[in-house]
Short mmCIF file of C-alpha atoms and ligand atoms in Angstrom, two decimals:
data_model
loop_
_atom_site.label_atom_id
_atom_site.label_comp_id
_atom_site.label_asym_id
_atom_site.label_seq_id
_atom_site.Cartn_x
_atom_site.Cartn_y
_atom_site.Cartn_z
CA UNK N 1389 -7.26 -2.76 33.85
CA UNK N 1390 -6.34 -5.91 36.71
CA UNK N 1391 -8.32 -8.48 35.54
CA UNK N 1392 -9.84 -7.83 39.41
CA UNK N 1393 -11.17 -4.89 37.46
CA UNK N 1394 -12.19 -6.08 34.72
CA UNK N 1395 -13.92 -9.56 36.41
CA UNK N 1396 -15.53 -6.77 39.17
CA UNK N 1397 -16.78 -4.21 35.61
CA UNK N 1398 -17.88 -7.69 33.86
CA UNK N 1399 -20.02 -8.39 37.23
CA UNK N 1400 -21.21 -4.85 37.45
CA UNK N 1401 -22.30 -4.48 33.71
CA UNK N 1402 -23.54 -8.21 33.47
CA UNK N 1403 -20.69 -8.56 30.13
CA UNK N 1404 -18.17 -10.70 30.28
CA UNK N 1405 -15.30 -9.93 27.94
CA UNK N 1406 -14.35 -10.87 24.89
CA UNK N 1407 -11.52 -13.14 24.72
CA UNK N 1408 -8.43 -10.98 23.94
CA UNK N 1409 -5.44 -12.96 22.94
CA UNK N 1410 -2.28 -13.04 25.31
CA UNK N 1411 0.01 -10.16 24.90
CA UNK N 1412 2.47 -10.45 21.95
CA UNK N 1413 6.22 -10.67 22.88
CA UNK N 1414 7.62 -6.84 21.71
CA UNK N 1415 10.42 -7.14 23.23
CA UNK N 1416 13.85 -9.93 24.12
CA UNK N 1417 16.28 -8.70 26.65
CA UNK N 1418 15.49 -5.63 25.92
CA UNK N 1419 15.84 -5.43 22.51
CA UNK N 1420 12.40 -4.10 20.43
CA UNK N 1421 11.47 -7.45 18.37
CA UNK N 1422 11.53 -6.37 15.01
CA UNK N 1423 8.66 -7.51 12.07
CA UNK N 1424 10.03 -9.80 10.01
CA UNK N 1425 10.15 -11.71 13.69
CA UNK N 1426 7.29 -10.98 14.88
CA UNK N 1427 5.03 -11.62 11.79
CA UNK N 1428 4.90 -15.09 12.66
CA UNK N 1429 2.37 -14.91 15.90
CA UNK N 1430 2.31 -11.27 17.23
CA UNK N 1431 -1.22 -10.90 17.38
CA UNK N 1432 -2.86 -14.91 17.75
CA UNK N 1433 -2.87 -16.93 21.25
CA UNK N 1434 -2.97 -21.18 19.33
CA UNK N 1435 -5.08 -21.20 22.98
CA UNK N 1436 -8.02 -19.34 22.37
CA UNK N 1437 -7.85 -22.30 18.60
CA UNK N 1438 -6.89 -25.22 20.15
CA UNK N 1439 -3.56 -25.14 20.43
CA UNK N 1440 -3.36 -24.33 16.59
CA UNK N 1441 -0.36 -23.16 15.35
CA UNK N 1442 -1.40 -21.05 12.40
CA UNK N 1443 -4.63 -19.11 13.04
CA UNK N 1444 -8.00 -20.61 11.28
CA UNK N 1445 -9.75 -18.93 9.04
CA UNK N 1446 -13.12 -18.10 10.46
CA UNK N 1447 -15.19 -18.58 8.15
CA UNK N 1448 -18.34 -17.04 10.08
CA UNK N 1449 -21.31 -13.42 8.76
CA UNK N 1450 -21.26 -13.23 12.32
CA UNK N 1451 -20.41 -14.17 15.77
CA UNK N 1452 -22.49 -15.29 19.12
CA UNK N 1453 -22.45 -12.60 22.35
CA UNK N 1454 -22.43 -14.21 25.16
CA UNK N 1455 -25.08 -12.30 26.69
CA UNK N 1456 -27.83 -9.70 25.89
CA UNK N 1457 -25.97 -6.75 27.53
CA UNK N 1458 -22.71 -8.15 26.08
CA UNK N 1459 -24.60 -7.39 22.85
CA UNK N 1460 -25.62 -3.92 23.98
CA UNK N 1461 -23.14 -2.97 25.33
CA UNK N 1462 -21.19 -4.13 21.70
CA UNK N 1463 -23.35 -1.90 19.92
CA UNK N 1464 -23.31 0.85 21.85
CA UNK N 1465 -19.34 1.04 20.14
CA UNK N 1466 -20.24 0.70 17.05
CA UNK N 1467 -22.84 3.71 17.21
CA UNK N 1468 -20.75 6.32 18.93
CA UNK N 1469 -23.19 6.14 21.77
CA UNK N 1470 -20.39 5.00 24.07
CA UNK N 1471 -16.57 6.03 23.23
CA UNK N 1472 -13.72 3.82 22.11
CA UNK N 1473 -15.03 1.62 19.15
CA UNK N 1474 -16.11 -1.67 18.96
CA UNK N 1475 -14.61 -3.79 21.25
CA UNK N 1476 -15.22 -7.02 20.04
CA UNK N 1477 -16.41 -9.08 16.97
CA UNK N 1478 -20.16 -8.83 15.67
CA UNK N 1479 -20.22 -9.46 12.29
CA UNK N 1480 -18.15 -9.92 9.38
CA UNK N 1481 -18.67 -7.06 7.54
CA UNK N 1482 -16.68 -5.56 10.21
CA UNK N 1483 -14.24 -7.76 11.53
CA UNK N 1484 -13.30 -10.83 11.96
CA UNK N 1485 -10.34 -12.44 13.56
CA UNK N 1486 -8.17 -13.36 10.32
CA UNK N 1487 -9.02 -9.20 9.45
CA UNK N 1488 -7.61 -8.30 13.30
CA UNK N 1489 -4.94 -10.21 12.79
CA UNK N 1490 -3.96 -9.30 10.09
CA UNK N 1491 -4.12 -5.30 10.87
CA UNK N 1492 -1.97 -5.45 13.64
CA UNK N 1493 0.58 -7.13 11.75
CA UNK N 1494 0.53 -4.69 8.73
CA UNK N 1495 0.86 -1.70 10.89
CA UNK N 1496 4.20 -2.90 12.81
CA UNK N 1497 6.09 -2.43 9.97
CA UNK N 1498 5.53 1.63 9.61
CA UNK N 1499 4.93 1.42 13.78
CA UNK N 1500 1.67 2.71 12.67
CA UNK N 1501 -1.01 3.02 15.48
CA UNK N 1502 -3.27 1.10 13.30
CA UNK N 1503 -4.36 -0.55 10.36
CA UNK N 1504 -7.15 -1.78 7.94
CA UNK N 1505 -7.07 -4.08 5.09
CA UNK N 1506 -10.12 -4.07 2.43
CA UNK N 1507 -11.31 -6.27 -0.72
CA UNK N 1508 -8.63 -4.80 -2.97
CA UNK N 1509 -5.91 -1.05 -3.71
CA UNK N 1510 -8.63 0.73 -5.39
CA UNK N 1511 -11.08 -0.56 -2.40
CA UNK N 1512 -9.16 0.98 -0.04
CA UNK N 1513 -8.17 3.95 -1.88
CA UNK N 1514 -12.51 4.10 -2.35
CA UNK N 1515 -13.32 3.77 1.46
CA UNK N 1516 -9.87 6.56 2.12
CA UNK N 1517 -11.61 9.24 -0.55
CA UNK N 1518 -15.58 8.68 0.45
CA UNK N 1519 -13.85 8.69 4.14
CA UNK N 1520 -13.13 11.85 3.64
CA UNK N 1521 -13.91 14.47 0.12
CA UNK N 1522 -17.63 16.31 0.34
CA UNK N 1523 -19.45 17.67 -2.18
CA UNK N 1524 -17.42 21.14 -3.70
CA UNK N 1525 -13.98 19.97 -1.44
CA UNK N 1526 -10.94 20.51 -3.54
CA UNK N 1527 -8.12 16.75 -4.36
CA UNK N 1528 -5.00 17.85 -4.24
CA UNK N 1529 -2.08 15.29 -5.37
CA UNK N 1530 0.92 14.53 -7.01
CA UNK N 1531 0.67 12.86 -10.87
CA UNK N 1532 0.62 10.59 -12.24
CA UNK N 1533 -1.41 8.53 -10.25
CA UNK N 1534 -2.45 4.82 -11.19
CA UNK N 1535 -5.27 5.22 -14.08
CA UNK N 1536 -8.12 3.72 -11.80
CA UNK N 1537 -6.71 6.63 -8.97
CA UNK N 1538 -7.14 8.96 -11.36
CA UNK N 1539 -10.71 7.43 -12.95
CA UNK N 1540 -11.53 7.54 -9.49
CA UNK N 1541 -11.02 11.22 -8.36
CA UNK N 1542 -11.67 12.83 -12.04
CA UNK N 1543 -15.07 10.96 -13.07
CA UNK N 1544 -16.77 9.11 -10.48
CA UNK N 1545 -16.12 11.89 -7.71
CA UNK N 1546 -15.65 14.38 -9.99
CA UNK N 1547 -20.21 13.35 -10.29
CA UNK N 1548 -20.30 14.40 -6.71
CA UNK N 1549 -18.74 17.86 -6.63
CA UNK N 1550 -15.42 17.24 -5.85
CA UNK N 1551 -12.75 19.76 -7.63
CA UNK N 1552 -8.77 17.93 -8.04
CA UNK N 1553 -5.53 20.11 -8.77
CA UNK N 1554 -2.58 18.19 -9.41
CA UNK N 1555 1.27 18.71 -9.09
CA UNK N 1556 4.23 16.95 -10.79
CA UNK N 1557 5.26 14.02 -8.43
CA UNK N 1558 9.08 15.60 -8.52
CA UNK N 1559 7.63 18.89 -7.35
CA UNK N 1560 9.12 21.39 -5.13
CA UNK N 1561 8.78 22.59 -2.42
CA UNK N 1562 7.79 26.39 -3.68
CA UNK N 1563 5.83 24.53 -6.69
CA UNK N 1564 4.09 22.38 -4.56
CA UNK N 1565 2.99 25.55 -2.44
CA UNK N 1566 1.81 27.49 -5.65
CA UNK N 1567 -0.58 24.23 -6.24
CA UNK N 1568 -1.84 24.24 -2.60
CA UNK N 1569 -2.78 28.27 -2.53
CA UNK N 1570 -4.64 27.65 -6.17
CA UNK N 1571 -7.03 24.75 -4.26
CA UNK N 1572 -7.70 26.73 -0.74
CA UNK N 1573 -9.11 29.57 -3.59
CA UNK N 1574 -10.75 26.90 -4.84
CA UNK N 1575 -12.51 25.04 -2.29
CA UNK N 1576 -11.62 23.62 0.55
CA UNK N 1577 -8.82 21.09 -0.05
CA UNK N 1578 -9.63 17.65 1.66
CA UNK N 1579 -6.74 15.74 1.18
CA UNK N 1580 -3.12 15.84 -0.33
CA UNK N 1581 -3.29 12.59 -2.10
CA UNK N 1582 0.27 11.48 -2.82
CA UNK N 1583 1.41 8.11 -5.03
CA UNK N 1584 5.16 7.31 -5.01
CA UNK N 1585 7.06 6.39 -7.66
CA UNK N 1586 4.87 7.12 -9.78
CA UNK N 1587 3.85 4.26 -11.75
CA UNK N 1588 5.10 4.78 -14.80
CA UNK N 1589 8.31 7.02 -15.09
CA UNK N 1590 9.18 6.39 -11.12
CA UNK N 1591 8.99 9.67 -10.34
CA UNK N 1592 10.32 10.12 -6.38
CA UNK N 1593 7.47 12.44 -4.69
CA UNK N 1594 9.11 14.64 -1.66
CA UNK N 1595 6.65 13.94 1.09
CA UNK N 1596 8.89 16.02 4.10
CA UNK N 1597 8.04 19.39 1.10
CA UNK N 1598 4.72 17.97 1.13
CA UNK N 1599 4.03 17.61 4.97
CA UNK N 1600 5.99 21.15 5.30
CA UNK N 1601 3.65 22.17 2.54
CA UNK N 1602 0.82 21.82 4.50
CA UNK N 1603 1.62 21.93 7.84
CA UNK N 1604 2.74 26.06 6.74
CA UNK N 1605 -0.51 26.60 4.61
CA UNK N 1606 -3.04 25.52 6.79
CA UNK N 1607 -1.26 26.46 10.55
CA UNK N 1608 -2.84 27.81 11.80
CA UNK N 1609 -6.85 25.34 10.71
CA UNK N 1610 -8.27 23.60 13.27
CA UNK N 1611 -8.45 20.15 10.64
CA UNK N 1612 -4.85 20.15 8.52
CA UNK N 1613 -5.78 18.48 5.28
CA UNK N 1614 -4.30 15.01 5.55
CA UNK N 1615 -1.54 13.90 3.96
CA UNK N 1616 -2.32 9.77 1.99
CA UNK N 1617 0.44 8.25 0.56
CA UNK N 1618 -0.22 5.30 -1.97
CA UNK N 1619 3.20 3.75 -1.19
CA UNK N 1620 2.64 0.36 -3.22
CA UNK N 1621 5.64 -0.05 -5.52
CA UNK N 1622 7.77 0.53 -2.62
CA UNK N 1623 6.46 -0.29 0.94
CA UNK N 1624 6.61 -1.13 3.62
CA UNK N 1625 10.36 -2.67 3.55
CA UNK N 1626 12.06 -0.16 1.25
CA UNK N 1627 10.13 3.95 2.52
CA UNK N 1628 7.68 4.88 5.38
CA UNK N 1629 6.37 7.62 4.49
CA UNK N 1630 4.32 7.92 8.29
CA UNK N 1631 8.53 8.97 9.13
CA UNK N 1632 8.51 12.17 6.41
CA UNK N 1633 4.82 13.63 7.50
CA UNK N 1634 2.86 12.01 5.66
CA UNK N 1635 -0.60 10.77 7.98
CA UNK N 1636 -2.36 7.87 6.14
CA UNK N 1637 -0.62 5.25 4.85
CA UNK N 1638 -2.09 3.38 1.22
CA UNK N 1639 -1.36 -0.01 -0.36
CA UNK N 1640 -2.15 -2.55 -3.25
CA UNK N 1641 -1.56 -5.32 -0.67
CA UNK N 1642 -2.03 -7.80 -4.26
CA UNK N 1643 1.68 -6.50 -5.38
CA UNK N 1644 4.72 -6.80 -2.65
CA UNK N 1645 3.09 -7.68 0.62
CA UNK N 1646 1.00 -10.31 -1.05
CA UNK N 1647 3.83 -10.82 -3.07
CA UNK N 1648 2.49 -14.40 -4.84
CA UNK N 1649 0.29 -13.15 -7.53
CA UNK N 1650 -2.81 -15.04 -6.73
CA UNK N 1651 -5.01 -12.62 -4.19
CA UNK N 1652 -6.48 -9.22 -4.15
CA UNK N 1653 -6.32 -6.86 -1.05
CA UNK N 1654 -5.69 -3.37 -0.03
CA UNK N 1655 -4.44 -1.86 3.04
CA UNK N 1656 -4.25 1.16 5.53
CA UNK N 1657 -2.15 2.13 8.24
CA UNK N 1658 -1.64 5.38 10.17
CA UNK N 1659 -2.94 6.98 13.38
CA UNK N 1660 -6.10 5.55 15.60
CA UNK N 1661 -8.18 8.65 14.84
CA UNK N 1662 -7.51 9.00 11.37
CA UNK N 1663 -8.30 4.96 10.88
CA UNK N 1664 -11.44 4.82 12.63
CA UNK N 1665 -12.73 7.26 10.19
CA UNK N 1666 -11.93 5.08 7.26
CA UNK N 1667 -13.14 2.11 9.57
CA UNK N 1668 -16.87 3.71 9.93
CA UNK N 1669 -16.52 4.11 6.13
CA UNK N 1670 -15.30 0.32 5.79
CA UNK N 1671 -18.27 -0.74 8.07
CA UNK N 1672 -21.41 0.77 6.28
CA UNK N 1673 -19.85 0.06 3.13
CA UNK N 1674 -18.57 -2.87 3.38
CA UNK N 1675 -15.04 -2.66 1.73
CA UNK N 1676 -13.19 -5.46 4.26
CA UNK N 1677 -10.88 -8.03 3.03
CA UNK N 1678 -12.94 -11.94 2.91
CA UNK N 1679 -11.20 -13.38 6.07
CA UNK N 1680 -9.68 -16.26 3.42
CA UNK N 1681 -7.67 -13.68 1.78
CA UNK N 1682 -6.59 -11.98 5.19
CA UNK N 1683 -5.10 -15.37 6.33
CA UNK N 1684 -3.28 -15.78 2.69
CA UNK N 1685 -2.08 -12.61 4.08
CA UNK N 1686 -0.69 -13.37 7.12
CA UNK N 1687 1.62 -16.18 5.53
CA UNK N 1688 2.53 -13.50 2.55
CA UNK N 1689 4.09 -11.06 5.49
CA UNK N 1690 5.55 -13.97 7.25
CA UNK N 1691 8.51 -13.71 3.70
CA UNK N 1692 8.07 -10.50 3.04
CA UNK N 1693 11.22 -9.43 4.35
CA UNK N 1694 12.98 -11.88 2.74
CA UNK N 1695 10.77 -12.03 -1.33
CA UNK N 1696 11.09 -8.86 -1.41
CA UNK N 1697 14.88 -8.02 -0.71
CA UNK N 1698 15.65 -11.16 -2.83
CA UNK N 1699 13.79 -9.54 -5.53
CA UNK N 1700 15.55 -6.02 -5.18
CA UNK N 1701 18.79 -7.85 -5.29
CA UNK N 1702 17.72 -9.22 -7.85
CA UNK N 1703 16.06 -5.59 -10.06
CA UNK N 1704 19.60 -4.51 -9.64
CA UNK N 1705 22.37 -7.37 -10.82
CA UNK N 1706 18.97 -7.45 -13.92
CA UNK N 1707 19.22 -3.59 -14.06
CA UNK N 1708 23.47 -3.33 -14.29
CA UNK N 1709 23.14 -6.49 -16.90
CA UNK N 1710 20.73 -4.36 -18.87
CA UNK N 1711 22.03 -0.60 -18.52
CA UNK N 1712 24.76 -1.46 -20.69
CA UNK N 1713 23.61 -3.67 -23.41
CA UNK N 1714 24.02 -1.98 -26.51
CA UNK N 1715 20.24 -2.24 -27.77
CA UNK N 1716 19.30 -0.66 -24.58
CA UNK N 1717 18.42 3.32 -25.05
CA UNK N 1718 17.79 3.81 -20.69
CA UNK N 1719 16.17 2.86 -17.91
CA UNK N 1720 14.12 4.41 -15.21
CA UNK N 1721 15.46 2.45 -11.90
CA UNK N 1722 16.00 4.37 -8.84
CA UNK N 1723 18.98 2.18 -8.46
CA UNK N 1724 20.72 4.35 -10.48
CA UNK N 1725 19.67 8.60 -10.20
CA UNK N 1726 22.17 10.13 -10.75
CA UNK N 1727 24.31 12.01 -7.68
CA UNK N 1728 22.98 15.36 -6.96
CA UNK N 1729 20.05 15.23 -8.86
CA UNK N 1730 16.58 16.05 -6.62
CA UNK N 1731 15.65 13.16 -7.28
CA UNK N 1732 18.74 11.98 -6.40
CA UNK N 1733 17.93 14.22 -3.46
CA UNK N 1734 14.88 12.96 -2.56
CA UNK N 1735 15.20 9.14 -2.56
CA UNK N 1736 18.21 9.38 -0.58
CA UNK N 1737 15.60 11.11 2.37
CA UNK N 1738 13.04 8.88 2.22
CA UNK N 1739 14.71 5.32 0.61
CA UNK N 1740 15.80 2.21 2.06
CA UNK N 1741 16.30 0.39 -0.91
CA UNK N 1742 15.25 0.76 -4.82
CA UNK N 1743 12.69 -2.19 -4.75
CA UNK N 1744 12.35 -3.85 -8.16
CA UNK N 1745 9.31 -2.67 -10.41
CA UNK N 1746 10.97 -0.71 -13.32
CA UNK N 1747 11.10 1.38 -17.13
CA UNK N 1748 13.28 -0.54 -19.56
CA UNK N 1749 13.61 1.65 -22.73
CA UNK N 1750 14.66 -0.16 -26.06
CA UNK N 1751 15.69 1.10 -28.87
CA UNK N 1752 13.57 1.03 -31.62
CA UNK N 1753 9.20 1.56 -30.88
CA UNK N 1754 6.43 -0.54 -30.67
CA UNK N 1755 7.45 -3.52 -33.17
CA UNK N 1756 11.37 -4.10 -31.45
CA UNK N 1757 9.41 -4.01 -27.68
CA UNK N 1758 7.08 -6.64 -29.25
CA UNK N 1759 9.50 -8.57 -30.94
CA UNK N 1760 11.14 -8.41 -26.49
CA UNK N 1761 7.85 -9.39 -24.83
CA UNK N 1762 7.42 -12.35 -27.08
CA UNK N 1763 10.94 -13.91 -26.69
CA UNK N 1764 10.65 -14.07 -23.32
CA UNK N 1765 10.78 -17.76 -21.81
CA UNK N 1766 11.28 -17.52 -17.92
CA UNK N 1767 9.56 -14.16 -17.41
CA UNK N 1768 5.46 -14.18 -17.84
CA UNK N 1769 3.60 -10.90 -19.98
CA UNK N 1770 1.32 -9.59 -17.44
CA UNK N 1771 -0.11 -6.35 -15.94
CA UNK N 1772 1.09 -6.07 -11.87
CA UNK N 1773 3.91 -5.92 -9.82
CA UNK N 1774 5.06 -7.48 -6.92
CA UNK N 1775 4.82 -10.80 -7.09
CA UNK N 1776 7.39 -14.12 -7.09
CA UNK N 1777 8.03 -14.39 -10.11
CA UNK N 1778 8.71 -11.80 -12.35
CA UNK N 1779 6.08 -10.20 -15.07
CA UNK N 1780 6.72 -7.61 -18.10
CA UNK N 1781 4.43 -5.76 -20.11
CA UNK N 1782 3.72 -2.89 -22.51
CA UNK N 1783 2.21 0.32 -20.58
CA UNK N 1784 1.92 2.54 -24.23
CA UNK N 1785 -0.56 -0.77 -25.57
CA UNK N 1786 -2.15 -2.22 -22.42
CA UNK N 1787 -2.50 -0.36 -19.29
CA UNK N 1788 -1.65 3.03 -21.00
CA UNK N 1789 -4.16 2.13 -24.41
CA UNK N 1790 -6.84 5.02 -23.38
CA UNK N 1791 -4.47 7.37 -22.21
CA UNK N 1792 -4.46 10.52 -24.60
CA UNK N 1793 -0.86 11.19 -27.29
CA UNK N 1794 -0.26 13.90 -25.74
CA UNK N 1795 -0.12 12.79 -22.54
CA UNK N 1796 1.53 10.51 -22.68
CA UNK N 1797 4.42 11.74 -24.19
CA UNK N 1798 4.34 14.52 -21.39
CA UNK N 1799 4.34 11.30 -19.32
CA UNK N 1800 7.45 9.25 -20.95
CA UNK N 1801 5.37 6.45 -22.02
CA UNK N 1802 6.54 5.37 -25.30
CA UNK N 1803 6.22 2.47 -27.85
CA UNK N 1804 9.64 0.98 -26.92
CA UNK N 1805 8.94 1.48 -23.21
CA UNK N 1806 8.40 -2.09 -22.13
CA UNK N 1807 7.90 -2.57 -17.64
CA UNK N 1808 9.34 -5.22 -16.04
CA UNK N 1809 9.12 -6.61 -12.03
CA UNK N 1810 12.10 -8.72 -10.99
CA UNK N 1811 10.66 -11.48 -9.18
CA UNK N 1812 12.60 -13.86 -6.34
CA UNK N 1813 13.99 -16.04 -9.24
CA UNK N 1814 17.31 -16.69 -10.11
CA UNK N 1815 18.99 -13.71 -11.05
CA UNK N 1816 21.95 -15.07 -13.70
CA UNK N 1817 18.37 -17.19 -14.85
CA UNK N 1818 16.82 -13.72 -15.57
CA UNK N 1819 19.37 -12.38 -16.95
CA UNK N 1820 19.97 -15.25 -19.69
CA UNK N 1821 16.35 -14.84 -19.85
CA UNK N 1822 16.67 -11.23 -20.84
CA UNK N 1823 19.90 -11.71 -22.77
CA UNK N 1824 18.31 -13.46 -25.35
CA UNK N 1825 15.09 -12.00 -25.65
CA UNK N 1826 17.33 -9.13 -26.67
CA UNK N 1827 18.92 -11.51 -29.70
CA UNK N 1828 15.62 -11.40 -30.70
CA UNK N 1829 15.64 -8.09 -31.38
C1 LIG O 2615 -2.43 -2.25 -8.77
C2 LIG O 2615 -2.15 -0.51 -8.17
C3 LIG O 2615 -3.79 0.43 -7.74
C4 LIG O 2615 -4.81 -0.37 -7.34
O1 LIG O 2615 -5.14 -2.48 -6.32
P1 LIG O 2615 -5.97 -3.78 -6.68
O2 LIG O 2615 -5.27 -3.96 -5.35
O3 LIG O 2615 -5.44 -3.95 -8.30
O4 LIG O 2615 -7.02 -3.00 -6.27
C5 LIG O 2615 -2.91 1.24 -6.62
N1 LIG O 2615 -2.18 1.93 -7.06
C6 LIG O 2615 -1.08 1.26 -7.26
C7 LIG O 2615 0.01 2.15 -7.39
C8 LIG O 2615 -0.93 0.10 -7.63
O5 LIG O 2615 0.17 -0.52 -9.15
#
């Protein structure tokens, strides 16, 4: 639409179009700008905010309409009476300027059509599931999943008659085919939900194989179940699952994207049609990020590539040191996958970096693990990951304490396992810390 057309339409409908930010520069001299460049300004027009270089934090619960017809037109969009969805800002349970800028920038990392942000990673996951599942449906998922996600599927959605079937994270195409066939016999398959790498084993899921298995099983159906993946551990820098056949990528933005261990938030990126389905649920239940957290995430995204790159380099150095230490049994780190194995093949096809979160198995048991953790001087003893600081925790005694012993064994969660997330400190300082902590074991 040209500006004149817009003006005519505004006159005809009696509305004034919302002032939109000037379209951002996406290309210079035929060169498509990289996400790291676009994070500084994309989606924000300083001239709409008194020239302020950075977006203000818009602390408001509601937005003023220019006139009554504009208000009606807006609600026609929200309620679906007029196609195209909502155009402007209306009420902060639906959207806000900080969240919209954040969502535009988040989508850029994976070349996605659209994105949404949420009050937490779990509220992103819950909102997606509520938007897509019905009683009697089956959720097919990779295993293990983040504990709260398993609880949401098994315990909470289970109360509403939703069923589930799983396959192990490293499953082959044949194994995935078999589980999908079993699921189809049980009911309508609502979605195929993945988490890769799995926590705490770091086992990777073959997203390409899952997507191909889904297409083979549902090729003729009007609506194929979407492949949804929690990409918290490697995304958005080291793994971009939309390129490998996933339809919707979910995040705990609390981790690498937020990156400073000072906020809790979630995200979803994917095709606009799927995102709009989730948006309708988010509008209803109000699981959107708040403006302040959205602003913090805008700041975080400016340094995302710097932080993740440094953390990844640090982890490679620390793991190289730990691998050969006499008190270390082994390390589950994606950088050490054995050539020629199926996991290495998945890694080469899907990932561009090994991340900075890994599992360290000490020789011994709980006593050795606790002695190591208690001796650390730089690394902090805390759950979570992806922050600027290095964290270490004991899954068997902490995050996975309530997991039955049999299951712990199957998942390789021993008493000698220490989970480590490497930050952006000086790598040699970190190595010195691990060295003295291992001496104390
Ligand atoms: C932390 C985490 C979540 C949950 O995110 P919150 O922001 O804590 O709600 C989900 N999935 C994975 C893989 C996580 O690490």
